Coordinates of C-alpha atoms and ligand atoms in Angstrom, one line a residue:
M1 CA 117.3 74.4 127.4
D2 CA 115.6 77.6 128.6
I3 CA 113.9 79.4 125.9
N4 CA 111.5 81.3 127.9
I5 CA 112.3 85.0 126.8
L6 CA 110.0 87.0 128.8
T7 CA 110.5 88.0 132.3
D8 CA 107.9 86.6 135.2
T9 CA 106.5 89.8 135.3
E10 CA 106.1 90.6 131.4
A11 CA 104.8 86.9 130.8
A12 CA 101.9 87.4 133.4
M13 CA 101.2 91.0 131.5
L14 CA 100.9 89.1 128.7
Q15 CA 98.6 86.4 129.9
E16 CA 96.4 89.3 131.5
L17 CA 96.6 91.1 128.2
I18 CA 95.2 88.1 126.7
A19 CA 92.6 86.9 129.1
A20 CA 91.1 90.5 129.2
S21 CA 90.6 90.1 125.4
N22 CA 88.0 88.3 123.5
H23 CA 88.2 90.2 120.1
I24 CA 91.9 89.9 118.9
V25 CA 93.1 91.5 115.6
I26 CA 96.5 90.1 114.5
C27 CA 98.4 91.9 112.0
G28 CA 101.5 91.5 109.8
H29 CA 103.2 93.6 107.5
K30 CA 102.7 94.6 103.7
S31 CA 103.9 92.0 101.2
P32 CA 103.8 89.3 104.0
D33 CA 106.1 86.8 103.9
G34 CA 106.6 83.6 105.1
D35 CA 107.1 84.8 108.4
A36 CA 104.8 87.5 109.0
M37 CA 102.3 84.6 107.3
G38 CA 103.2 81.7 109.7
A39 CA 103.7 84.2 112.8
C40 CA 100.1 85.6 112.4
L41 CA 98.2 81.9 111.5
G42 CA 100.3 80.2 114.3
W43 CA 99.6 83.1 117.1
R44 CA 96.1 82.6 115.9
E45 CA 95.9 79.2 116.4
Y46 CA 97.3 79.6 120.0
L47 CA 94.3 82.2 120.8
C48 CA 91.8 79.9 119.4
S49 CA 93.0 77.2 121.6
L50 CA 92.4 79.5 124.2
G51 CA 88.7 79.9 123.2
K52 CA 89.5 83.7 121.7
D53 CA 87.5 85.3 118.6
A54 CA 91.1 85.6 116.7
V55 CA 91.4 87.1 113.2
V56 CA 94.3 87.7 110.7
V57 CA 94.1 90.9 108.9
L58 CA 96.8 91.8 106.3
P59 CA 97.6 94.9 104.4
D60 CA 97.7 92.8 101.2
A61 CA 97.9 89.6 99.4
Y62 CA 100.2 87.1 100.3
P63 CA 102.3 85.1 97.7
D64 CA 101.1 82.2 95.9
F65 CA 103.6 79.7 97.6
L66 CA 102.1 80.3 100.8
H67 CA 98.3 79.3 100.1
W68 CA 98.9 75.8 101.8
L69 CA 99.3 77.5 105.1
P70 CA 96.5 76.1 107.3
N71 CA 93.9 78.6 107.5
S72 CA 95.2 81.4 105.3
E73 CA 91.9 81.2 103.4
K74 CA 90.5 83.0 106.3
V75 CA 93.0 85.9 106.3
V76 CA 91.2 89.3 105.7
R77 CA 92.9 91.5 103.3
F78 CA 92.7 95.5 104.1
D79 CA 93.0 96.0 100.3
K80 CA 90.1 93.8 99.2
N81 CA 87.9 94.4 102.4
Q82 CA 88.8 98.0 103.7
E83 CA 85.3 98.3 105.5
R84 CA 85.6 94.8 107.1
A85 CA 89.0 95.3 108.3
T86 CA 88.5 98.6 109.3
K87 CA 85.4 97.7 111.8
L88 CA 87.6 94.6 113.3
F89 CA 90.3 97.1 114.2
Q90 CA 87.7 99.3 115.7
E91 CA 86.0 96.6 117.5
A92 CA 89.1 94.7 118.7
D93 CA 90.3 94.9 122.4
L94 CA 93.6 93.5 121.5
V95 CA 95.8 94.0 118.1
C96 CA 98.8 91.8 117.9
C97 CA 101.3 93.4 115.5
L98 CA 103.8 90.9 114.4
D99 CA 107.0 90.7 112.4
F100 CA 107.1 94.7 111.8
N101 CA 108.4 97.1 113.8
A102 CA 106.5 100.4 112.9
P103 CA 103.1 101.1 112.0
N104 CA 103.9 102.4 108.6
R105 CA 105.2 99.1 107.7
V106 CA 101.3 98.2 107.0
E107 CA 101.4 101.1 104.6
D108 CA 97.5 101.9 103.7
M109 CA 96.1 100.1 106.6
E110 CA 98.4 102.3 109.0
K111 CA 95.3 104.8 109.8
A112 CA 92.9 101.5 110.4
L113 CA 95.6 100.0 112.7
V114 CA 96.8 103.2 114.6
S115 CA 92.9 104.6 115.2
S116 CA 92.3 101.2 116.7
P117 CA 91.1 101.8 120.4
A118 CA 92.5 98.3 121.1
K119 CA 95.4 97.8 123.2
V120 CA 98.7 96.8 121.5
L121 CA 101.1 94.0 121.4
V122 CA 104.1 93.8 119.4
V123 CA 106.3 90.9 118.8
D124 CA 109.0 91.4 116.2
H125 CA 112.8 90.8 115.6
H126 CA 113.3 94.0 113.4
L127 CA 115.7 96.7 115.0
Q128 CA 114.1 99.8 116.4
P129 CA 110.8 99.1 117.4
S130 CA 108.9 102.5 117.1
F131 CA 105.3 102.1 118.6
D132 CA 103.8 104.5 120.7
D133 CA 101.3 103.3 123.6
A134 CA 102.0 99.6 122.9
S135 CA 100.8 97.5 126.1
L136 CA 103.8 95.1 125.6
V137 CA 106.8 95.1 123.0
V138 CA 108.5 91.9 122.6
S139 CA 111.4 93.0 120.4
R140 CA 114.2 90.6 119.8
P141 CA 116.5 91.4 116.7
E142 CA 118.9 89.1 117.4
A143 CA 116.2 85.9 116.7
S144 CA 115.5 84.3 113.5
S145 CA 112.1 84.9 112.9
T146 CA 109.1 86.3 114.6
C147 CA 108.1 82.7 114.2
E148 CA 110.7 81.8 116.7
L149 CA 109.5 84.2 119.2
I150 CA 106.1 83.0 119.0
F151 CA 106.8 79.6 119.6
R152 CA 108.9 80.6 122.6
L153 CA 105.9 82.9 123.8
V154 CA 103.5 80.0 123.4
W155 CA 105.9 77.8 125.2
Q156 CA 106.4 79.9 128.1
L157 CA 102.6 80.6 128.6
G158 CA 102.3 76.8 128.6
G159 CA 100.6 76.5 125.1
F160 CA 103.0 74.0 123.4
E161 CA 101.1 70.7 124.7
S162 CA 98.0 71.8 123.0
M163 CA 99.9 72.6 119.5
S164 CA 98.8 70.8 116.7
R165 CA 100.4 69.8 113.3
K166 CA 98.7 72.5 111.4
W167 CA 99.8 75.3 114.1
A168 CA 103.5 73.6 114.3
S169 CA 103.7 74.0 110.6
C170 CA 103.0 77.5 110.6
I171 CA 105.9 78.1 113.1
Y172 CA 108.4 76.0 111.0
C173 CA 107.4 77.7 107.8
G174 CA 108.3 81.3 109.0
M175 CA 111.6 79.7 110.8
M176 CA 112.5 78.1 107.5
T177 CA 111.8 81.2 105.2
D178 CA 113.4 84.0 107.3
T179 CA 116.6 81.9 107.7
G180 CA 116.5 81.0 103.8
G181 CA 116.1 77.2 104.9
F182 CA 118.2 77.6 107.6
T183 CA 121.3 78.8 105.5
Y184 CA 121.8 82.3 107.2
N185 CA 120.8 84.0 110.7
S186 CA 120.3 80.5 112.0
T187 CA 123.5 79.6 114.3
D188 CA 121.7 79.5 117.4
P189 CA 121.0 76.2 118.8
I190 CA 117.7 77.2 120.2
I191 CA 116.5 77.0 116.5
Y192 CA 117.4 73.3 116.3
F193 CA 116.0 72.8 119.9
I194 CA 113.0 74.5 118.6
I195 CA 112.8 72.3 115.5
G196 CA 113.1 69.1 117.6
E197 CA 110.1 70.3 119.2
L198 CA 108.1 71.2 116.4
L199 CA 108.8 67.6 114.8
T200 CA 107.2 66.0 117.5
K201 CA 104.1 67.0 116.3
H202 CA 104.5 65.3 113.2
I203 CA 104.9 68.2 110.6
D204 CA 106.6 67.4 107.3
K205 CA 109.5 69.5 106.9
D206 CA 110.6 68.3 103.7
K207 CA 107.0 68.9 102.4
I208 CA 107.0 72.4 103.8
Y209 CA 110.2 73.4 102.0
R210 CA 108.9 71.9 98.6
N211 CA 105.8 73.9 99.0
V212 CA 107.8 76.9 99.8
F213 CA 110.8 76.9 97.5
N214 CA 109.7 74.4 94.8
N215 CA 106.5 75.8 93.5
Y216 CA 107.4 78.2 90.7
S217 CA 105.2 78.4 87.8
S218 CA 107.0 77.7 84.5
W219 CA 106.5 81.8 83.6
A220 CA 108.2 82.5 87.0
M221 CA 111.2 80.4 86.3
R222 CA 112.0 81.5 82.9
F223 CA 111.5 85.4 84.5
R224 CA 114.2 84.6 87.0
G225 CA 116.3 82.8 84.7
Y226 CA 115.7 85.7 82.1
I227 CA 116.9 88.3 85.0
M228 CA 119.9 86.5 85.9
S229 CA 121.0 86.1 82.6
Q230 CA 120.1 89.5 80.7
K231 CA 119.6 92.2 83.5
L232 CA 122.2 91.7 86.1
N233 CA 124.6 94.3 86.5
V234 CA 128.0 92.7 88.2
L235 CA 130.4 95.3 89.5
D236 CA 133.2 92.9 89.8
D237 CA 135.9 95.4 91.6
L238 CA 133.1 96.8 94.1
H239 CA 131.8 93.1 95.1
A240 CA 128.1 94.3 94.4
T241 CA 125.3 93.7 91.9
F242 CA 122.2 95.0 90.8
Y243 CA 119.2 94.3 88.4
A244 CA 116.2 96.4 87.7
V245 CA 112.7 95.0 86.5
S246 CA 110.4 97.0 84.7
R247 CA 106.4 96.8 84.7
R248 CA 106.6 96.0 81.1
E249 CA 108.8 93.0 81.8
M250 CA 106.7 91.9 84.5
E251 CA 103.7 91.9 82.1
D252 CA 105.6 89.9 79.6
F253 CA 106.4 87.1 82.0
H254 CA 103.0 87.2 83.5
F255 CA 104.3 88.2 86.7
I256 CA 102.3 87.2 90.1
K257 CA 103.4 88.1 93.4
G258 CA 106.1 85.8 94.9
D259 CA 107.4 84.9 91.4
L260 CA 110.7 87.3 92.2
E261 CA 110.7 86.2 96.0
G262 CA 114.2 85.4 97.0
L263 CA 115.8 86.3 93.6
V264 CA 117.9 89.0 95.2
N265 CA 120.0 86.3 97.1
E266 CA 121.0 84.5 94.1
P267 CA 123.7 87.0 93.0
L268 CA 125.4 86.6 96.4
R269 CA 126.2 83.1 95.1
I270 CA 128.9 84.8 92.6
K271 CA 132.2 84.5 94.6
G272 CA 133.5 87.4 96.5
V273 CA 129.9 89.3 96.0
K274 CA 129.0 91.3 99.4
M275 CA 125.9 93.4 98.5
S276 CA 123.0 92.5 96.0
I277 CA 120.0 95.0 95.1
S278 CA 117.3 94.3 93.6
L279 CA 115.2 97.1 91.8
R280 CA 111.3 96.4 91.0
E281 CA 108.8 98.8 89.7
D282 CA 105.4 98.7 91.2
V283 CA 102.8 96.7 89.3
E284 CA 100.6 99.8 89.7
R285 CA 102.0 103.1 90.7
D286 CA 104.0 105.0 88.5
N287 CA 106.9 106.5 90.0
L288 CA 107.6 103.8 92.7
V289 CA 110.3 101.6 92.6
W290 CA 110.5 98.7 95.4
V291 CA 114.3 98.0 96.5
S292 CA 115.4 94.6 98.2
L293 CA 119.1 94.6 99.4
R294 CA 120.8 91.5 100.8
S295 CA 124.6 91.5 102.0
V296 CA 127.1 88.9 103.4
D297 CA 129.4 89.1 106.6
D298 CA 129.2 92.3 108.3
F299 CA 128.6 94.5 105.5
P300 CA 125.5 96.4 106.6
C301 CA 122.8 96.8 103.8
N302 CA 120.4 98.1 106.1
K303 CA 122.4 101.1 106.5
V304 CA 122.4 101.5 102.7
A305 CA 118.9 101.0 102.7
Q306 CA 118.3 103.7 105.1
E307 CA 120.5 106.3 103.4
Y308 CA 119.3 105.9 99.9
F309 CA 116.2 103.9 99.8
E310 CA 113.9 105.3 102.6
G311 CA 113.7 101.9 104.1
G312 CA 115.8 99.6 106.7
G313 CA 115.9 96.1 108.1
H314 CA 118.4 93.8 109.0
L315 CA 122.2 93.9 108.6
N316 CA 122.4 91.4 106.0
A317 CA 118.5 91.8 104.4
S318 CA 116.6 94.9 104.1
G319 CA 114.4 96.9 101.9
G320 CA 113.2 100.1 101.0
R321 CA 112.0 102.2 98.0
V322 CA 112.5 104.7 95.3
N323 CA 109.8 107.7 94.7
G324 CA 110.8 107.9 91.0
T325 CA 111.5 106.0 88.0
I326 CA 113.1 102.9 87.3
A327 CA 116.0 104.8 85.8
D328 CA 116.2 107.0 88.8
A329 CA 116.2 103.6 91.1
I330 CA 119.2 102.5 88.8
E331 CA 121.2 106.1 89.4
I332 CA 120.4 105.9 93.1
A333 CA 121.7 102.2 93.6
K334 CA 125.0 103.1 91.5
K335 CA 125.4 105.9 93.8
A336 CA 125.2 103.9 96.5
I337 CA 127.6 101.0 95.5
Y338 CA 130.1 103.7 94.7
A339 CA 129.8 105.3 98.2
Y340 CA 130.0 102.3 100.1
A341 CA 133.2 101.1 98.0
E342 CA 135.7 101.3 100.3
L343 CA 133.7 98.8 102.7
L344 CA 132.8 96.8 99.7
K345 CA 136.2 96.1 98.6
K346 CA 137.6 95.0 101.8
Ligands
LIG401 P1 112.4 92.2 101.4 O1 113.8 92.2 100.7 O2 112.2 90.9 101.7 O3 111.2 93.0 101.0 O4 112.7 92.9 102.8 C1 114.1 92.2 103.6 C2 113.9 92.6 105.0 O5 113.9 94.1 105.0 C3 112.7 92.2 105.9 O6 113.1 92.0 107.1 C4 111.9 93.4 105.6 O7 111.6 93.6 106.8 C5 113.1 94.8 105.9 N1 112.4 95.9 105.3 C6 111.6 95.9 103.8 N2 111.6 97.2 103.8 C7 111.7 98.1 104.6 C8 111.4 99.5 105.2 O8 110.9 100.2 104.1 N3 111.7 99.8 106.1 C9 112.0 98.9 107.1 N4 112.6 99.3 108.3 N5 112.7 97.5 106.8 C10 112.1 97.2 105.6
LIG402 MN1 110.5 88.1 109.7

């Protein structure tokens, strides 16, 4: 199966870009998920195998269920080590931006990123990449995950043979998490070709699944149950749902990052529901509500995210924010659902 994604010219460019760089910073988006983490750590393994000095720098914390990822402890967090992270960006000769389509997706780390004198490589699967002056942009919105793209790049550059089990586990993790355990956005046969190859590296795919998806604390389990039973609004006729979670509730349930990961998918299990919206107050900042949207079939939740929540994303998985109170966010969510009533009812 031909899984190469670059033209020969692009592959040569990438090879040159790497060859000419010794200090490489790899970064992912704010609130890194399994794909961002897997891609960054997997790509780091590749660069290290070439003898490069490569460091993963992320804007903030990653969820507890990703702590098992090999070398995750070496990640430099911008929010905790601003000085060190800024210095790494300043001294880098190559910055690799993985799993995000625009510099502002790293939030507070944006300035450090854009003021780096380094060349920039982008590898991503979100729509509309917007990086000025990147040396090479590998943007494939049709791909399941950035990890899939990283695998295909490594394959094309001849790095597969030296891929270790740990490295393969990072790649598998991102492919698995961005497709909900291969339940959506995962019909391309190439995905299963890649999985077959990763299995030859003896990854324990069942354990990876359990590490990621069966890793709740009892508080998280109760919190998720509480939200589904007490906080879910189901607009039956409009085939849409939303729930809003306040900071107070997060405190009550001893919330830590990752506890509500993926919960927004849950209401889609209700027969007929086409769109689910999650609204969650920021744990620190007032007047900031984080929004996650999920949809099924051809309903474009990324359009809703763009029009109502200053965000965007994929057709069926997108996000954004409301600069306002949780009550404001609820009003906007209702407004958005009613505005899309015709399409939702179809
Ligand atoms: P999540 O709900 O997991 O935070 O985000 C779902 C998807 O939407 C992810 O692929 C994420 O990258 C994308 N997304 C989340 N927030 C934003 C945003 O503010 N802008 C854009 N363009 N995409 C977003
Ligand atoms: Mn991704």
